[in-house]
């Protein structure tokens, strides 16, 4: 006594099943006790199996996106920055070692004689420090603006309460 399952039944994907398995009044189908839901079961277990290739691909992309959300962290970015910084230091070291020809550097009528690699490294460090100072000034400006806006909001809230 087998009949096809209705096409909208997501549990069975249109397979042929025994009526006693789908009939809720069948004594063999009534459980003695209702099982408790398992807390460790993932949220994707209740999702019906995808029927087409497009549905399967969509489910794969969703699971991959969830994996990416979980795997990214601040520590990952920090390690990536450390690795990139170490590679940059190695490149700078090779540059300095290969450029040992002495050159005369002049700054505000002061002159020094340095290897060209060391001089370029000092110029890069001074440029980075200058950029950091400008960024620091900008951060203080933004903090000041935010604190001023907060004070205005608090003042307006006090006026509306009275």
Short mmCIF file of C-alpha atoms in Angstrom, two decimals:
data_model
loop_
_atom_site.label_atom_id
_atom_site.label_comp_id
_atom_site.label_asym_id
_atom_site.label_seq_id
_atom_site.Cartn_x
_atom_site.Cartn_y
_atom_site.Cartn_z
CA UNK A 1 0.00 0.00 0.00
CA UNK A 2 2.38 2.68 -1.24
CA UNK A 3 1.40 6.08 -2.52
CA UNK A 4 3.53 8.99 -3.59
CA UNK A 5 4.00 11.76 -1.06
CA UNK A 6 2.50 15.14 -1.98
CA UNK A 7 5.06 17.35 -3.76
CA UNK A 8 4.90 20.05 -1.06
CA UNK A 9 6.14 17.67 1.68
CA UNK A 10 9.72 18.90 2.32
CA UNK A 11 10.64 15.87 4.44
CA UNK A 12 10.64 13.26 1.75
CA UNK A 13 11.37 14.94 -1.61
CA UNK A 14 8.59 13.09 -3.42
CA UNK A 15 9.77 9.55 -2.59
CA UNK A 16 7.28 6.72 -2.31
CA UNK A 17 6.46 5.99 1.32
CA UNK A 18 4.30 3.66 3.32
CA UNK A 19 0.98 5.20 4.48
CA UNK A 20 1.50 3.84 7.98
CA UNK A 21 4.54 6.07 8.31
CA UNK A 22 2.67 9.23 7.36
CA UNK A 23 -0.66 8.41 9.03
CA UNK A 24 -0.68 10.13 12.45
CA UNK A 25 -3.36 7.76 13.77
CA UNK A 26 -1.29 4.66 13.07
CA UNK A 27 -0.33 3.00 16.40
CA UNK A 28 3.18 2.25 15.16
CA UNK A 29 3.74 5.93 14.40
CA UNK A 30 2.78 7.36 17.82
CA UNK A 31 5.84 7.81 20.04
CA UNK A 32 5.65 6.65 23.64
CA UNK A 33 7.24 9.90 24.86
CA UNK A 34 7.99 13.15 23.14
CA UNK A 35 11.76 13.62 22.90
CA UNK A 36 13.26 16.81 24.29
CA UNK A 37 14.89 19.10 21.72
CA UNK A 38 18.65 18.76 21.68
CA UNK A 39 20.43 22.02 22.59
CA UNK A 40 23.49 21.06 20.56
CA UNK A 41 21.52 20.67 17.31
CA UNK A 42 22.45 23.35 14.80
CA UNK A 43 19.88 25.67 13.29
CA UNK A 44 20.46 24.20 9.81
CA UNK A 45 19.18 20.74 10.86
CA UNK A 46 15.54 21.86 10.67
CA UNK A 47 16.00 23.23 7.16
CA UNK A 48 14.55 20.91 4.51
CA UNK A 49 17.02 19.36 2.12
CA UNK A 50 17.40 21.51 -1.00
CA UNK A 51 15.76 19.99 -4.08
CA UNK A 52 17.60 21.69 -6.93
CA UNK A 53 21.23 22.52 -7.67
CA UNK A 54 20.46 26.23 -7.30
CA UNK A 55 19.00 25.64 -3.82
CA UNK A 56 22.02 23.56 -2.83
CA UNK A 57 24.40 26.26 -4.06
CA UNK A 58 22.43 28.93 -2.19
CA UNK A 59 22.62 26.87 1.02
CA UNK A 60 26.38 26.36 0.52
CA UNK A 61 26.90 30.12 0.13
CA UNK A 62 24.85 30.84 3.26
CA UNK A 63 26.84 28.34 5.30
CA UNK A 64 30.10 29.75 3.92
CA UNK A 65 29.01 33.28 4.86
CA UNK A 66 28.21 32.10 8.40
CA UNK A 67 31.64 30.47 8.63
CA UNK A 68 33.31 33.73 7.57
CA UNK A 69 31.41 35.67 10.22
CA UNK A 70 32.59 33.33 12.92
CA UNK A 71 36.21 33.02 11.80
CA UNK A 72 37.10 36.70 11.52
CA UNK A 73 38.36 38.50 14.59
CA UNK A 74 40.59 41.29 15.78
CA UNK A 75 43.36 38.79 16.47
CA UNK A 76 43.26 37.66 12.84
CA UNK A 77 43.76 41.23 11.66
CA UNK A 78 46.54 41.79 14.19
CA UNK A 79 48.42 38.70 13.06
CA UNK A 80 48.03 39.73 9.42
CA UNK A 81 49.40 43.20 10.25
CA UNK A 82 52.35 41.70 12.14
CA UNK A 83 53.21 39.44 9.20
CA UNK A 84 52.97 42.30 6.68
CA UNK A 85 55.07 44.50 8.99
CA UNK A 86 57.74 41.81 9.34
CA UNK A 87 57.93 41.40 5.56
CA UNK A 88 58.23 45.18 5.15
CA UNK A 89 61.07 45.27 7.70
CA UNK A 90 62.92 42.52 5.85
CA UNK A 91 62.56 44.43 2.57
CA UNK A 92 63.83 47.63 4.26
CA UNK A 93 66.79 45.77 5.75
CA UNK A 94 67.73 44.36 2.34
CA UNK A 95 67.41 47.87 0.84
CA UNK A 96 69.67 49.39 3.51
CA UNK A 97 72.30 46.66 3.20
CA UNK A 98 72.41 46.99 -0.60
CA UNK A 99 72.64 50.81 -0.51
CA UNK A 100 75.68 51.56 1.60
CA UNK A 101 77.14 54.33 -0.61
CA UNK A 102 77.72 57.44 1.52
CA UNK A 103 75.78 60.57 0.58
CA UNK A 104 75.67 64.02 2.12
CA UNK A 105 72.28 64.98 3.56
CA UNK A 106 71.50 68.65 4.17
CA UNK A 107 68.66 69.87 6.38
CA UNK A 108 68.41 73.57 7.41
CA UNK A 109 72.12 74.18 6.78
CA UNK A 110 73.04 71.09 8.80
CA UNK A 111 74.75 68.39 6.83
CA UNK A 112 75.45 64.78 7.60
CA UNK A 113 77.04 61.98 5.72
CA UNK A 114 74.99 58.78 5.83
CA UNK A 115 74.66 55.67 3.78
CA UNK A 116 71.83 56.35 1.31
CA UNK A 117 69.71 53.49 2.64
CA UNK A 118 69.86 54.82 6.20
CA UNK A 119 69.05 58.35 4.99
CA UNK A 120 66.00 57.16 3.10
CA UNK A 121 64.87 55.12 6.10
CA UNK A 122 65.18 58.19 8.36
CA UNK A 123 63.18 60.26 5.86
CA UNK A 124 60.44 57.60 5.78
CA UNK A 125 60.31 57.47 9.59
CA UNK A 126 60.06 61.27 9.83
CA UNK A 127 57.28 61.26 7.22
CA UNK A 128 55.36 58.59 9.15
CA UNK A 129 55.72 60.56 12.40
CA UNK A 130 54.44 63.69 10.67
CA UNK A 131 51.40 61.77 9.36
CA UNK A 132 50.76 60.35 12.85
CA UNK A 133 50.83 63.86 14.36
CA UNK A 134 48.32 65.13 11.80
CA UNK A 135 46.05 62.11 12.43
CA UNK A 136 46.30 62.68 16.19
CA UNK A 137 45.22 66.30 15.79
CA UNK A 138 42.25 65.20 13.68
CA UNK A 139 41.21 62.60 16.28
CA UNK A 140 41.22 65.25 19.00
CA UNK A 141 39.08 67.52 16.79
CA UNK A 142 36.54 64.76 16.24
CA UNK A 143 36.44 63.89 19.95
CA UNK A 144 35.81 67.53 20.78
CA UNK A 145 32.95 67.68 18.27
CA UNK A 146 31.36 64.49 19.62
CA UNK A 147 31.58 65.67 23.24
CA UNK A 148 30.06 69.03 22.27
CA UNK A 149 27.16 67.25 20.54
CA UNK A 150 26.60 65.05 23.61
CA UNK A 151 26.48 68.10 25.87
CA UNK A 152 23.92 69.74 23.56
CA UNK A 153 21.76 66.61 23.54
CA UNK A 154 21.84 66.38 27.35
CA UNK A 155 20.95 70.07 27.61
CA UNK A 156 17.99 69.60 25.24
CA UNK A 157 16.80 66.55 27.20
CA UNK A 158 16.83 68.59 30.42
CA UNK A 159 14.84 71.37 28.77
CA UNK A 160 12.20 68.92 27.49
CA UNK A 161 11.81 67.31 30.92
CA UNK A 162 10.89 70.62 32.57
#
